[in-house]
Amino acid sequence: MHLRLGGATARLRLRLALGPPRAERPPRSRPAPAAMSSSSSRPADPAGVGVPEGHQLVTEGQVTMVYPRDENSVFYNPVQVQNRDLSVLMIGVHARMRAERRWSRAKRKELRRAMLQAQRDEVGEDELKNEGKEQRKARAARFERDLTDAVNEAREGVDFDGMTAESAGTDDGMTIFEALAASGLRSLRYWKEVPGVRAIVVNDLDPVAVEMCRENVVRNGLEGALAGQQRQDGGPPVPEAEDNDASDVMKRRNPKQRPPGLHLQVGDATHEMYVSRLPPNVPLDQMNATQRDHQRPQFDVVDIDPYGSAAPFMDAAVQSVASG
């Protein structure tokens, strides 16, 4: 699981990135260092849409964004360029490690099954049952060592980079939640630059910011990646279950996957994360109808970049991040 909190990422079981809040806005006279930045001072307009009066184009990484020159509106923060570069890098590393862990678990399960059957065929069921405690422990230890060696041998030659990239088109792809998206710059960079991303929920409380994000999606030629309709606060949630088999309560009431693509929405970040948590010790068949109807799948990556402290979002964020 991966939780990004507006800054450089520190690796733990849960990676937390703590950095300066966006509220600490730099003075206009302090540009980002060009030598270490992925932004461009002379951006091109890739879609040829044109730049509205009072706006400017900014190219960062593989995306080009339009921003109003008035910093009292949705603004571009050049000081955080390296922060965003690092976020792209670390989520990419996480995506590869995630794909490798999934492959290892599946391969270990497959080999364990085959090796146990081979052991039963070689030794015999009766002899295995009659083994003493110490013999059983020694055999189990040897088996685990042999299993680990077999997995490591199978790992050689596996193209995990290619596997990660291909997972974007499968159910194994990652889902990212950008809780406070503003212009959507981070989300668009993640979509274009991070391998293995299946879906991104681009969320902001300000409808103006979400509309600007939509315009930037079009500007970068990504309108084909938009998934479903945008949801407004107060309205019913957009259905997010794939393969909604009405006879299957698990699929109908607790979808495991959001549809692929970019999900732009106006919404409260904390609420969205809380409805994406897994209620502890509450089986689906014991939930009431309201709980089941609002249960949404967890995220693989949660990105929080608030004005000020991230503390109000921490509890919801940690609970909405999927294990592994």
PDB file of C-alpha atoms in Angstrom:
ATOM      1  CA  MET A   1       0.000   0.000   0.000  1.00  0.00           C
ATOM      2  CA  HIS A   2       1.124   3.529  -0.650  1.00  0.00           C
ATOM      3  CA  LEU A   3       0.045   6.776   1.001  1.00  0.00           C
ATOM      4  CA  ARG A   4       1.532  10.024  -0.283  1.00  0.00           C
ATOM      5  CA  LEU A   5       1.169  13.045   1.944  1.00  0.00           C
ATOM      6  CA  GLY A   6       2.464  16.049   0.044  1.00  0.00           C
ATOM      7  CA  GLY A   7       6.209  15.455   0.250  1.00  0.00           C
ATOM      8  CA  ALA A   8       9.207  13.108  -0.056  1.00  0.00           C
ATOM      9  CA  THR A   9       8.386   9.445   0.517  1.00  0.00           C
ATOM     10  CA  ALA A  10       9.808   7.464   3.421  1.00  0.00           C
ATOM     11  CA  ARG A  11       9.556   3.687   3.072  1.00  0.00           C
ATOM     12  CA  LEU A  12       7.809   1.808   5.844  1.00  0.00           C
ATOM     13  CA  ARG A  13       5.190  -0.885   5.595  1.00  0.00           C
ATOM     14  CA  LEU A  14       3.072   2.119   4.696  1.00  0.00           C
ATOM     15  CA  ARG A  15       5.078   4.795   2.854  1.00  0.00           C
ATOM     16  CA  LEU A  16       4.412   8.257   4.241  1.00  0.00           C
ATOM     17  CA  ALA A  17       5.628  11.394   2.521  1.00  0.00           C
ATOM     18  CA  LEU A  18       5.604  14.487   4.706  1.00  0.00           C
ATOM     19  CA  GLY A  19       6.579  17.824   3.221  1.00  0.00           C
ATOM     20  CA  PRO A  20       5.852  21.531   3.347  1.00  0.00           C
ATOM     21  CA  PRO A  21       2.137  22.337   2.946  1.00  0.00           C
ATOM     22  CA  ARG A  22       1.005  24.071  -0.165  1.00  0.00           C
ATOM     23  CA  ALA A  23      -0.238  26.921   2.037  1.00  0.00           C
ATOM     24  CA  GLU A  24       3.387  28.036   2.352  1.00  0.00           C
ATOM     25  CA  ARG A  25       3.255  29.588  -1.078  1.00  0.00           C
ATOM     26  CA  PRO A  26       6.607  30.868  -2.366  1.00  0.00           C
ATOM     27  CA  PRO A  27       7.073  34.462  -3.458  1.00  0.00           C
ATOM     28  CA  ARG A  28       6.736  35.150  -7.178  1.00  0.00           C
ATOM     29  CA  SER A  29      10.394  36.064  -7.449  1.00  0.00           C
ATOM     30  CA  ARG A  30      11.582  32.578  -6.524  1.00  0.00           C
ATOM     31  CA  PRO A  31      11.489  30.266  -9.577  1.00  0.00           C
ATOM     32  CA  ALA A  32      12.094  26.541  -9.404  1.00  0.00           C
ATOM     33  CA  PRO A  33      15.695  25.505 -10.242  1.00  0.00           C
ATOM     34  CA  ALA A  34      15.608  24.676 -13.947  1.00  0.00           C
ATOM     35  CA  ALA A  35      18.509  22.227 -13.825  1.00  0.00           C
ATOM     36  CA  MET A  36      16.667  19.815 -11.512  1.00  0.00           C
ATOM     37  CA  SER A  37      13.107  20.339 -12.687  1.00  0.00           C
ATOM     38  CA  SER A  38      10.889  18.447 -15.080  1.00  0.00           C
ATOM     39  CA  SER A  39       8.961  21.609 -15.920  1.00  0.00           C
ATOM     40  CA  SER A  40       9.463  23.664 -19.047  1.00  0.00           C
ATOM     41  CA  SER A  41       9.545  27.446 -19.285  1.00  0.00           C
ATOM     42  CA  ARG A  42       8.615  27.314 -22.989  1.00  0.00           C
ATOM     43  CA  PRO A  43       5.708  24.889 -23.189  1.00  0.00           C
ATOM     44  CA  ALA A  44       3.967  23.909 -26.375  1.00  0.00           C
ATOM     45  CA  ASP A  45       0.229  23.473 -26.741  1.00  0.00           C
ATOM     46  CA  PRO A  46       0.004  19.761 -27.710  1.00  0.00           C
ATOM     47  CA  ALA A  47      -3.702  19.783 -28.557  1.00  0.00           C
ATOM     48  CA  GLY A  48      -3.625  23.158 -30.285  1.00  0.00           C
ATOM     49  CA  VAL A  49      -6.561  24.276 -28.126  1.00  0.00           C
ATOM     50  CA  GLY A  50      -5.153  27.735 -27.503  1.00  0.00           C
ATOM     51  CA  VAL A  51      -4.588  29.609 -24.265  1.00  0.00           C
ATOM     52  CA  PRO A  52      -7.482  31.641 -22.790  1.00  0.00           C
ATOM     53  CA  GLU A  53      -6.804  35.268 -21.959  1.00  0.00           C
ATOM     54  CA  GLY A  54      -5.322  35.688 -18.500  1.00  0.00           C
ATOM     55  CA  HIS A  55      -3.979  32.120 -18.453  1.00  0.00           C
ATOM     56  CA  GLN A  56      -0.587  30.514 -18.982  1.00  0.00           C
ATOM     57  CA  LEU A  57       0.677  27.164 -20.209  1.00  0.00           C
ATOM     58  CA  VAL A  58       2.993  25.086 -18.024  1.00  0.00           C
ATOM     59  CA  THR A  59       4.649  21.857 -19.159  1.00  0.00           C
ATOM     60  CA  GLU A  60       5.767  19.481 -16.418  1.00  0.00           C
ATOM     61  CA  GLY A  61       6.880  15.937 -17.048  1.00  0.00           C
ATOM     62  CA  GLN A  62       4.783  14.610 -19.946  1.00  0.00           C
ATOM     63  CA  VAL A  63       1.771  16.886 -19.479  1.00  0.00           C
ATOM     64  CA  THR A  64       0.968  20.475 -20.428  1.00  0.00           C
ATOM     65  CA  MET A  65      -1.453  22.354 -18.193  1.00  0.00           C
ATOM     66  CA  VAL A  66      -3.234  25.694 -18.406  1.00  0.00           C
ATOM     67  CA  TYR A  67      -3.432  27.857 -15.279  1.00  0.00           C
ATOM     68  CA  PRO A  68      -4.930  31.284 -14.534  1.00  0.00           C
ATOM     69  CA  ARG A  69      -2.307  33.918 -13.846  1.00  0.00           C
ATOM     70  CA  ASP A  70      -4.285  35.018 -10.783  1.00  0.00           C
ATOM     71  CA  GLU A  71      -2.835  33.018  -7.888  1.00  0.00           C
ATOM     72  CA  ASN A  72      -5.996  33.530  -5.836  1.00  0.00           C
ATOM     73  CA  SER A  73      -7.539  30.852  -8.027  1.00  0.00           C
ATOM     74  CA  VAL A  74      -6.249  27.337  -8.831  1.00  0.00           C
ATOM     75  CA  PHE A  75      -2.536  27.976  -9.171  1.00  0.00           C
ATOM     76  CA  TYR A  76       0.690  26.281 -10.230  1.00  0.00           C
ATOM     77  CA  ASN A  77       3.308  25.847  -7.498  1.00  0.00           C
ATOM     78  CA  PRO A  78       6.775  25.597  -9.102  1.00  0.00           C
ATOM     79  CA  VAL A  79       8.508  24.883  -5.783  1.00  0.00           C
ATOM     80  CA  GLN A  80       6.800  21.466  -5.658  1.00  0.00           C
ATOM     81  CA  VAL A  81       8.077  20.301  -9.081  1.00  0.00           C
ATOM     82  CA  GLN A  82      10.739  18.068  -7.555  1.00  0.00           C
ATOM     83  CA  ASN A  83       8.200  16.815  -5.021  1.00  0.00           C
ATOM     84  CA  ARG A  84       5.905  15.751  -7.861  1.00  0.00           C
ATOM     85  CA  ASP A  85       8.828  14.217  -9.760  1.00  0.00           C
ATOM     86  CA  LEU A  86       9.680  12.176  -6.658  1.00  0.00           C
ATOM     87  CA  SER A  87       6.049  11.115  -6.250  1.00  0.00           C
ATOM     88  CA  VAL A  88       5.970   9.839  -9.843  1.00  0.00           C
ATOM     89  CA  LEU A  89       9.239   7.989  -9.265  1.00  0.00           C
ATOM     90  CA  MET A  90       8.247   6.387  -5.964  1.00  0.00           C
ATOM     91  CA  ILE A  91       4.763   5.331  -7.080  1.00  0.00           C
ATOM     92  CA  GLY A  92       6.389   3.786 -10.143  1.00  0.00           C
ATOM     93  CA  VAL A  93       8.773   1.851  -7.889  1.00  0.00           C
ATOM     94  CA  HIS A  94       5.822   0.809  -5.731  1.00  0.00           C
ATOM     95  CA  ALA A  95       3.943  -0.386  -8.841  1.00  0.00           C
ATOM     96  CA  ARG A  96       6.844  -2.625  -9.857  1.00  0.00           C
ATOM     97  CA  MET A  97       7.309  -4.013  -6.336  1.00  0.00           C
ATOM     98  CA  ARG A  98       3.561  -4.632  -6.139  1.00  0.00           C
ATOM     99  CA  ALA A  99       3.570  -6.554  -9.419  1.00  0.00           C
ATOM    100  CA  GLU A 100       6.576  -8.593  -8.279  1.00  0.00           C
ATOM    101  CA  ARG A 101       4.946  -9.442  -4.936  1.00  0.00           C
ATOM    102  CA  ARG A 102       1.762 -10.562  -6.673  1.00  0.00           C
ATOM    103  CA  TRP A 103       3.720 -12.713  -9.090  1.00  0.00           C
ATOM    104  CA  SER A 104       5.721 -14.234  -6.217  1.00  0.00           C
ATOM    105  CA  ARG A 105       2.607 -15.096  -4.210  1.00  0.00           C
ATOM    106  CA  ALA A 106       0.930 -16.709  -7.213  1.00  0.00           C
ATOM    107  CA  LYS A 107       4.068 -18.612  -8.246  1.00  0.00           C
ATOM    108  CA  ARG A 108       4.739 -19.781  -4.682  1.00  0.00           C
ATOM    109  CA  LYS A 109       1.179 -21.077  -4.392  1.00  0.00           C
ATOM    110  CA  GLU A 110       1.462 -22.867  -7.743  1.00  0.00           C
ATOM    111  CA  LEU A 111       4.806 -24.471  -6.917  1.00  0.00           C
ATOM    112  CA  ARG A 112       3.749 -25.412  -3.398  1.00  0.00           C
ATOM    113  CA  ARG A 113       0.799 -27.351  -4.768  1.00  0.00           C
ATOM    114  CA  ALA A 114       2.974 -29.163  -7.322  1.00  0.00           C
ATOM    115  CA  MET A 115       5.769 -29.932  -4.851  1.00  0.00           C
ATOM    116  CA  LEU A 116       3.392 -31.240  -2.190  1.00  0.00           C
ATOM    117  CA  GLN A 117       1.864 -33.598  -4.714  1.00  0.00           C
ATOM    118  CA  ALA A 118       5.338 -34.726  -5.828  1.00  0.00           C
ATOM    119  CA  GLN A 119       6.289 -35.313  -2.187  1.00  0.00           C
ATOM    120  CA  ARG A 120       3.200 -37.421  -1.541  1.00  0.00           C
ATOM    121  CA  ASP A 121       3.878 -39.453  -4.672  1.00  0.00           C
ATOM    122  CA  GLU A 122       7.543 -40.002  -3.747  1.00  0.00           C
ATOM    123  CA  VAL A 123       7.267 -40.704  -0.019  1.00  0.00           C
ATOM    124  CA  GLY A 124       3.745 -42.017   0.290  1.00  0.00           C
ATOM    125  CA  GLU A 125       0.825 -40.866   2.408  1.00  0.00           C
ATOM    126  CA  ASP A 126       1.308 -43.538   5.078  1.00  0.00           C
ATOM    127  CA  GLU A 127       4.972 -42.718   5.692  1.00  0.00           C
ATOM    128  CA  LEU A 128       4.201 -39.026   5.953  1.00  0.00           C
ATOM    129  CA  LYS A 129       1.488 -39.713   8.532  1.00  0.00           C
ATOM    130  CA  ASN A 130       3.786 -41.912  10.617  1.00  0.00           C
ATOM    131  CA  GLU A 131       6.642 -39.411  10.838  1.00  0.00           C
ATOM    132  CA  GLY A 132       7.678 -38.208  14.267  1.00  0.00           C
ATOM    133  CA  LYS A 133       7.520 -34.594  15.320  1.00  0.00           C
ATOM    134  CA  GLU A 134      11.210 -33.876  14.696  1.00  0.00           C
ATOM    135  CA  GLN A 135      11.140 -35.604  11.302  1.00  0.00           C
ATOM    136  CA  ARG A 136       8.080 -33.592  10.327  1.00  0.00           C
ATOM    137  CA  LYS A 137       9.723 -30.308  11.354  1.00  0.00           C
ATOM    138  CA  ALA A 138      12.921 -31.134   9.447  1.00  0.00           C
ATOM    139  CA  ARG A 139      10.988 -32.160   6.336  1.00  0.00           C
ATOM    140  CA  ALA A 140       8.894 -28.953   6.497  1.00  0.00           C
ATOM    141  CA  ALA A 141      12.024 -26.811   6.805  1.00  0.00           C
ATOM    142  CA  ARG A 142      13.642 -28.529   3.803  1.00  0.00           C
ATOM    143  CA  PHE A 143      10.419 -28.166   1.837  1.00  0.00           C
ATOM    144  CA  GLU A 144      10.238 -24.400   2.482  1.00  0.00           C
ATOM    145  CA  ARG A 145      13.893 -23.965   1.491  1.00  0.00           C
ATOM    146  CA  ASP A 146      13.361 -25.925  -1.702  1.00  0.00           C
ATOM    147  CA  LEU A 147      10.188 -23.958  -2.425  1.00  0.00           C
ATOM    148  CA  THR A 148      11.993 -20.631  -1.986  1.00  0.00           C
ATOM    149  CA  ASP A 149      14.809 -21.822  -4.260  1.00  0.00           C
ATOM    150  CA  ALA A 150      12.273 -22.888  -6.901  1.00  0.00           C
ATOM    151  CA  VAL A 151      10.514 -19.504  -6.778  1.00  0.00           C
ATOM    152  CA  ASN A 152      13.823 -17.649  -7.058  1.00  0.00           C
ATOM    153  CA  GLU A 153      14.840 -19.816 -10.006  1.00  0.00           C
ATOM    154  CA  ALA A 154      11.518 -19.143 -11.735  1.00  0.00           C
ATOM    155  CA  ARG A 155      11.982 -15.420 -11.057  1.00  0.00           C
ATOM    156  CA  GLU A 156      15.078 -15.265 -13.269  1.00  0.00           C
ATOM    157  CA  GLY A 157      14.217 -13.907 -16.662  1.00  0.00           C
ATOM    158  CA  VAL A 158      10.784 -12.573 -15.671  1.00  0.00           C
ATOM    159  CA  ASP A 159      10.228  -9.102 -17.135  1.00  0.00           C
ATOM    160  CA  PHE A 160       8.643  -7.357 -14.156  1.00  0.00           C
ATOM    161  CA  ASP A 161       8.821  -3.959 -15.840  1.00  0.00           C
ATOM    162  CA  GLY A 162       6.786  -5.277 -18.752  1.00  0.00           C
ATOM    163  CA  MET A 163       4.448  -7.106 -16.383  1.00  0.00           C
ATOM    164  CA  THR A 164       3.857  -3.877 -14.451  1.00  0.00           C
ATOM    165  CA  ALA A 165       3.034  -1.912 -17.603  1.00  0.00           C
ATOM    166  CA  GLU A 166       0.682  -4.607 -18.886  1.00  0.00           C
ATOM    167  CA  SER A 167      -1.208  -4.753 -15.569  1.00  0.00           C
ATOM    168  CA  ALA A 168      -2.789  -1.377 -16.370  1.00  0.00           C
ATOM    169  CA  GLY A 169      -5.147  -3.168 -18.735  1.00  0.00           C
ATOM    170  CA  THR A 170      -6.083  -5.890 -16.238  1.00  0.00           C
ATOM    171  CA  ASP A 171      -7.715  -6.199 -12.823  1.00  0.00           C
ATOM    172  CA  ASP A 172      -4.206  -6.247 -11.323  1.00  0.00           C
ATOM    173  CA  GLY A 173      -3.641  -2.586 -12.218  1.00  0.00           C
ATOM    174  CA  MET A 174      -3.413   0.055  -9.510  1.00  0.00           C
ATOM    175  CA  THR A 175      -6.135   2.491  -8.463  1.00  0.00           C
ATOM    176  CA  ILE A 176      -4.975   5.916  -7.265  1.00  0.00           C
ATOM    177  CA  PHE A 177      -6.995   8.479  -5.317  1.00  0.00           C
ATOM    178  CA  GLU A 178      -5.907  12.117  -5.536  1.00  0.00           C
ATOM    179  CA  ALA A 179      -7.934  13.531  -2.689  1.00  0.00           C
ATOM    180  CA  LEU A 180      -7.293  17.251  -3.243  1.00  0.00           C
ATOM    181  CA  ALA A 181      -6.586  17.386  -6.945  1.00  0.00           C
ATOM    182  CA  ALA A 182      -6.990  21.114  -7.786  1.00  0.00           C
ATOM    183  CA  SER A 183      -5.939  21.285 -11.468  1.00  0.00           C
ATOM    184  CA  GLY A 184      -5.296  17.520 -11.591  1.00  0.00           C
ATOM    185  CA  LEU A 185      -1.612  17.927 -12.458  1.00  0.00           C
ATOM    186  CA  ARG A 186      -0.492  15.041 -10.257  1.00  0.00           C
ATOM    187  CA  SER A 187      -3.214  12.721 -11.568  1.00  0.00           C
ATOM    188  CA  LEU A 188      -2.416  13.431 -15.201  1.00  0.00           C
ATOM    189  CA  ARG A 189       1.278  12.871 -14.592  1.00  0.00           C
ATOM    190  CA  TYR A 190       0.539   9.606 -12.796  1.00  0.00           C
ATOM    191  CA  TRP A 191      -1.669   8.479 -15.684  1.00  0.00           C
ATOM    192  CA  LYS A 192       0.955   9.227 -18.330  1.00  0.00           C
ATOM    193  CA  GLU A 193       4.183   8.484 -16.455  1.00  0.00           C
ATOM    194  CA  VAL A 194       3.521   5.722 -13.898  1.00  0.00           C
ATOM    195  CA  PRO A 195       3.273   2.160 -15.283  1.00  0.00           C
ATOM    196  CA  GLY A 196       0.494  -0.151 -14.193  1.00  0.00           C
ATOM    197  CA  VAL A 197      -2.152   2.466 -13.336  1.00  0.00           C
ATOM    198  CA  ARG A 198      -5.627   1.152 -14.083  1.00  0.00           C
ATOM    199  CA  ALA A 199      -7.807   3.926 -12.628  1.00  0.00           C
ATOM    200  CA  ILE A 200      -7.395   7.320 -10.969  1.00  0.00           C
ATOM    201  CA  VAL A 201     -10.104   9.080  -8.971  1.00  0.00           C
ATOM    202  CA  VAL A 202      -9.436  12.813  -9.390  1.00  0.00           C
ATOM    203  CA  ASN A 203     -11.312  14.513  -6.561  1.00  0.00           C
ATOM    204  CA  ASP A 204     -11.723  18.114  -5.458  1.00  0.00           C
ATOM    205  CA  LEU A 205     -14.351  20.025  -3.472  1.00  0.00           C
ATOM    206  CA  ASP A 206     -14.220  22.994  -5.873  1.00  0.00           C
ATOM    207  CA  PRO A 207     -16.252  22.546  -9.081  1.00  0.00           C
ATOM    208  CA  VAL A 208     -14.076  25.173 -10.793  1.00  0.00           C
ATOM    209  CA  ALA A 209     -10.975  23.092 -10.116  1.00  0.00           C
ATOM    210  CA  VAL A 210     -12.616  19.930 -11.448  1.00  0.00           C
ATOM    211  CA  GLU A 211     -13.710  21.758 -14.607  1.00  0.00           C
ATOM    212  CA  MET A 212     -10.140  23.021 -15.087  1.00  0.00           C
ATOM    213  CA  CYS A 213      -8.928  19.454 -14.686  1.00  0.00           C
ATOM    214  CA  ARG A 214     -11.382  18.313 -17.362  1.00  0.00           C
ATOM    215  CA  GLU A 215     -10.060  21.003 -19.732  1.00  0.00           C
ATOM    216  CA  ASN A 216      -6.504  19.856 -19.067  1.00  0.00           C
ATOM    217  CA  VAL A 217      -7.496  16.251 -19.741  1.00  0.00           C
ATOM    218  CA  VAL A 218      -8.714  17.359 -23.180  1.00  0.00           C
ATOM    219  CA  ARG A 219      -5.632  19.513 -23.721  1.00  0.00           C
ATOM    220  CA  ASN A 220      -3.427  16.466 -23.196  1.00  0.00           C
ATOM    221  CA  GLY A 221      -5.464  14.280 -25.521  1.00  0.00           C
ATOM    222  CA  LEU A 222      -6.755  12.050 -22.726  1.00  0.00           C
ATOM    223  CA  GLU A 223     -10.504  12.574 -23.116  1.00  0.00           C
ATOM    224  CA  GLY A 224     -10.783   8.947 -24.234  1.00  0.00           C
ATOM    225  CA  ALA A 225      -9.562   7.889 -20.785  1.00  0.00           C
ATOM    226  CA  LEU A 226     -12.431   9.605 -18.936  1.00  0.00           C
ATOM    227  CA  ALA A 227     -14.541   7.010 -17.132  1.00  0.00           C
ATOM    228  CA  GLY A 228     -18.294   7.483 -16.695  1.00  0.00           C
ATOM    229  CA  GLN A 229     -19.992  10.687 -15.685  1.00  0.00           C
ATOM    230  CA  GLN A 230     -18.771  13.182 -13.153  1.00  0.00           C
ATOM    231  CA  ARG A 231     -20.484  13.027  -9.753  1.00  0.00           C
ATOM    232  CA  GLN A 232     -21.637  16.145  -7.907  1.00  0.00           C
ATOM    233  CA  ASP A 233     -21.889  16.240  -4.114  1.00  0.00           C
ATOM    234  CA  GLY A 234     -25.341  15.388  -2.884  1.00  0.00           C
ATOM    235  CA  GLY A 235     -26.158  13.139  -5.796  1.00  0.00           C
ATOM    236  CA  PRO A 236     -26.113   9.367  -5.938  1.00  0.00           C
ATOM    237  CA  PRO A 237     -22.665   7.837  -6.374  1.00  0.00           C
ATOM    238  CA  VAL A 238     -21.631   6.785  -9.848  1.00  0.00           C
ATOM    239  CA  PRO A 239     -21.882   2.968 -10.055  1.00  0.00           C
ATOM    240  CA  GLU A 240     -18.381   1.592  -9.932  1.00  0.00           C
ATOM    241  CA  ALA A 241     -18.870  -2.159 -10.039  1.00  0.00           C
ATOM    242  CA  GLU A 242     -17.702  -4.105 -13.019  1.00  0.00           C
ATOM    243  CA  ASP A 243     -19.450  -7.360 -13.844  1.00  0.00           C
ATOM    244  CA  ASN A 244     -22.400  -6.492 -11.599  1.00  0.00           C
ATOM    245  CA  ASP A 245     -24.023  -9.888 -11.340  1.00  0.00           C
ATOM    246  CA  ALA A 246     -27.265  -9.339  -9.410  1.00  0.00           C
ATOM    247  CA  SER A 247     -27.058 -12.872  -8.029  1.00  0.00           C
ATOM    248  CA  ASP A 248     -23.641 -12.250  -6.499  1.00  0.00           C
ATOM    249  CA  VAL A 249     -23.843 -10.100  -3.367  1.00  0.00           C
ATOM    250  CA  MET A 250     -20.071  -9.692  -3.214  1.00  0.00           C
ATOM    251  CA  LYS A 251     -19.923  -8.185  -6.699  1.00  0.00           C
ATOM    252  CA  ARG A 252     -23.174  -6.263  -6.442  1.00  0.00           C
ATOM    253  CA  ARG A 253     -22.604  -4.737  -3.013  1.00  0.00           C
ATOM    254  CA  ASN A 254     -18.833  -4.614  -2.627  1.00  0.00           C
ATOM    255  CA  PRO A 255     -17.198  -4.219  -6.032  1.00  0.00           C
ATOM    256  CA  LYS A 256     -13.538  -5.100  -5.989  1.00  0.00           C
ATOM    257  CA  GLN A 257     -12.627  -2.896  -8.938  1.00  0.00           C
ATOM    258  CA  ARG A 258     -13.483   0.534 -10.246  1.00  0.00           C
ATOM    259  CA  PRO A 259     -13.833   0.800 -14.019  1.00  0.00           C
ATOM    260  CA  PRO A 260     -10.536   1.748 -15.683  1.00  0.00           C
ATOM    261  CA  GLY A 261      -9.794   5.336 -16.603  1.00  0.00           C
ATOM    262  CA  LEU A 262      -9.818   8.820 -15.125  1.00  0.00           C
ATOM    263  CA  HIS A 263     -12.725   9.504 -12.762  1.00  0.00           C
ATOM    264  CA  LEU A 264     -13.233  13.256 -12.330  1.00  0.00           C
ATOM    265  CA  GLN A 265     -15.529  14.186  -9.472  1.00  0.00           C
ATOM    266  CA  VAL A 266     -16.544  16.999  -7.150  1.00  0.00           C
ATOM    267  CA  GLY A 267     -16.563  15.525  -3.681  1.00  0.00           C
ATOM    268  CA  ASP A 268     -15.447  15.672  -0.075  1.00  0.00           C
ATOM    269  CA  ALA A 269     -12.105  13.884   0.226  1.00  0.00           C
ATOM    270  CA  THR A 270     -12.589  12.518   3.744  1.00  0.00           C
ATOM    271  CA  HIS A 271     -16.053  11.173   2.931  1.00  0.00           C
ATOM    272  CA  GLU A 272     -14.790   9.488  -0.236  1.00  0.00           C
ATOM    273  CA  MET A 273     -12.011   7.778   1.704  1.00  0.00           C
ATOM    274  CA  TYR A 274     -14.266   6.640   4.549  1.00  0.00           C
ATOM    275  CA  VAL A 275     -16.751   5.006   2.174  1.00  0.00           C
ATOM    276  CA  SER A 276     -13.761   3.263   0.567  1.00  0.00           C
ATOM    277  CA  ARG A 277     -12.605   1.611   3.791  1.00  0.00           C
ATOM    278  CA  LEU A 278     -13.342  -1.968   4.711  1.00  0.00           C
ATOM    279  CA  PRO A 279     -15.445  -2.027   7.903  1.00  0.00           C
ATOM    280  CA  PRO A 280     -13.627  -4.249  10.424  1.00  0.00           C
ATOM    281  CA  ASN A 281     -15.402  -7.388  11.622  1.00  0.00           C
ATOM    282  CA  VAL A 282     -18.574  -6.645   9.655  1.00  0.00           C
ATOM    283  CA  PRO A 283     -19.287  -9.338   7.047  1.00  0.00           C
ATOM    284  CA  LEU A 284     -21.131  -8.106   3.986  1.00  0.00           C
ATOM    285  CA  ASP A 285     -24.150 -10.269   4.716  1.00  0.00           C
ATOM    286  CA  GLN A 286     -24.499  -8.547   8.114  1.00  0.00           C
ATOM    287  CA  MET A 287     -24.381  -4.980   6.765  1.00  0.00           C
ATOM    288  CA  ASN A 288     -27.575  -3.027   6.460  1.00  0.00           C
ATOM    289  CA  ALA A 289     -28.718  -1.849   3.047  1.00  0.00           C
ATOM    290  CA  THR A 290     -27.252   1.648   3.457  1.00  0.00           C
ATOM    291  CA  GLN A 291     -23.817   0.270   4.360  1.00  0.00           C
ATOM    292  CA  ARG A 292     -23.789  -2.142   1.440  1.00  0.00           C
ATOM    293  CA  ASP A 293     -24.984   0.430  -1.075  1.00  0.00           C
ATOM    294  CA  HIS A 294     -22.204   2.857  -0.132  1.00  0.00           C
ATOM    295  CA  GLN A 295     -19.364   0.368   0.217  1.00  0.00           C
ATOM    296  CA  ARG A 296     -16.677   1.208  -2.317  1.00  0.00           C
ATOM    297  CA  PRO A 297     -13.383  -0.543  -3.089  1.00  0.00           C
ATOM    298  CA  GLN A 298     -10.155   0.538  -1.434  1.00  0.00           C
ATOM    299  CA  PHE A 299      -7.313   2.340  -3.211  1.00  0.00           C
ATOM    300  CA  ASP A 300      -3.780   1.164  -3.881  1.00  0.00           C
ATOM    301  CA  VAL A 301      -2.358   4.692  -3.609  1.00  0.00           C
ATOM    302  CA  VAL A 302      -3.782   7.700  -1.773  1.00  0.00           C
ATOM    303  CA  ASP A 303      -2.299  11.114  -2.580  1.00  0.00           C
ATOM    304  CA  ILE A 304      -2.983  13.970  -0.142  1.00  0.00           C
ATOM    305  CA  ASP A 305      -1.580  17.440  -0.797  1.00  0.00           C
ATOM    306  CA  PRO A 306      -3.567  19.849   1.409  1.00  0.00           C
ATOM    307  CA  TYR A 307      -3.388  23.518   2.220  1.00  0.00           C
ATOM    308  CA  GLY A 308      -1.949  23.267   5.712  1.00  0.00           C
ATOM    309  CA  SER A 309      -1.885  20.158   7.874  1.00  0.00           C
ATOM    310  CA  ALA A 310      -2.714  16.683   6.568  1.00  0.00           C
ATOM    311  CA  ALA A 311      -3.906  15.642  10.046  1.00  0.00           C
ATOM    312  CA  PRO A 312      -7.669  15.907   9.272  1.00  0.00           C
ATOM    313  CA  PHE A 313      -7.266  13.398   6.443  1.00  0.00           C
ATOM    314  CA  MET A 314      -4.928  10.876   8.063  1.00  0.00           C
ATOM    315  CA  ASP A 315      -7.393   8.459   9.625  1.00  0.00           C
ATOM    316  CA  ALA A 316      -9.575   8.179   6.530  1.00  0.00           C
ATOM    317  CA  ALA A 317      -6.545   7.898   4.250  1.00  0.00           C
ATOM    318  CA  VAL A 318      -4.891   5.065   6.156  1.00  0.00           C
ATOM    319  CA  GLN A 319      -8.148   3.103   6.301  1.00  0.00           C
ATOM    320  CA  SER A 320      -8.889   3.524   2.598  1.00  0.00           C
ATOM    321  CA  VAL A 321      -5.505   2.152   1.430  1.00  0.00           C
ATOM    322  CA  ALA A 322      -5.589  -1.521   0.466  1.00  0.00           C
ATOM    323  CA  SER A 323      -3.223  -3.957   2.144  1.00  0.00           C
ATOM    324  CA  GLY A 324      -0.266  -4.949  -0.029  1.00  0.00           C
TER     325      GLY A 324
END
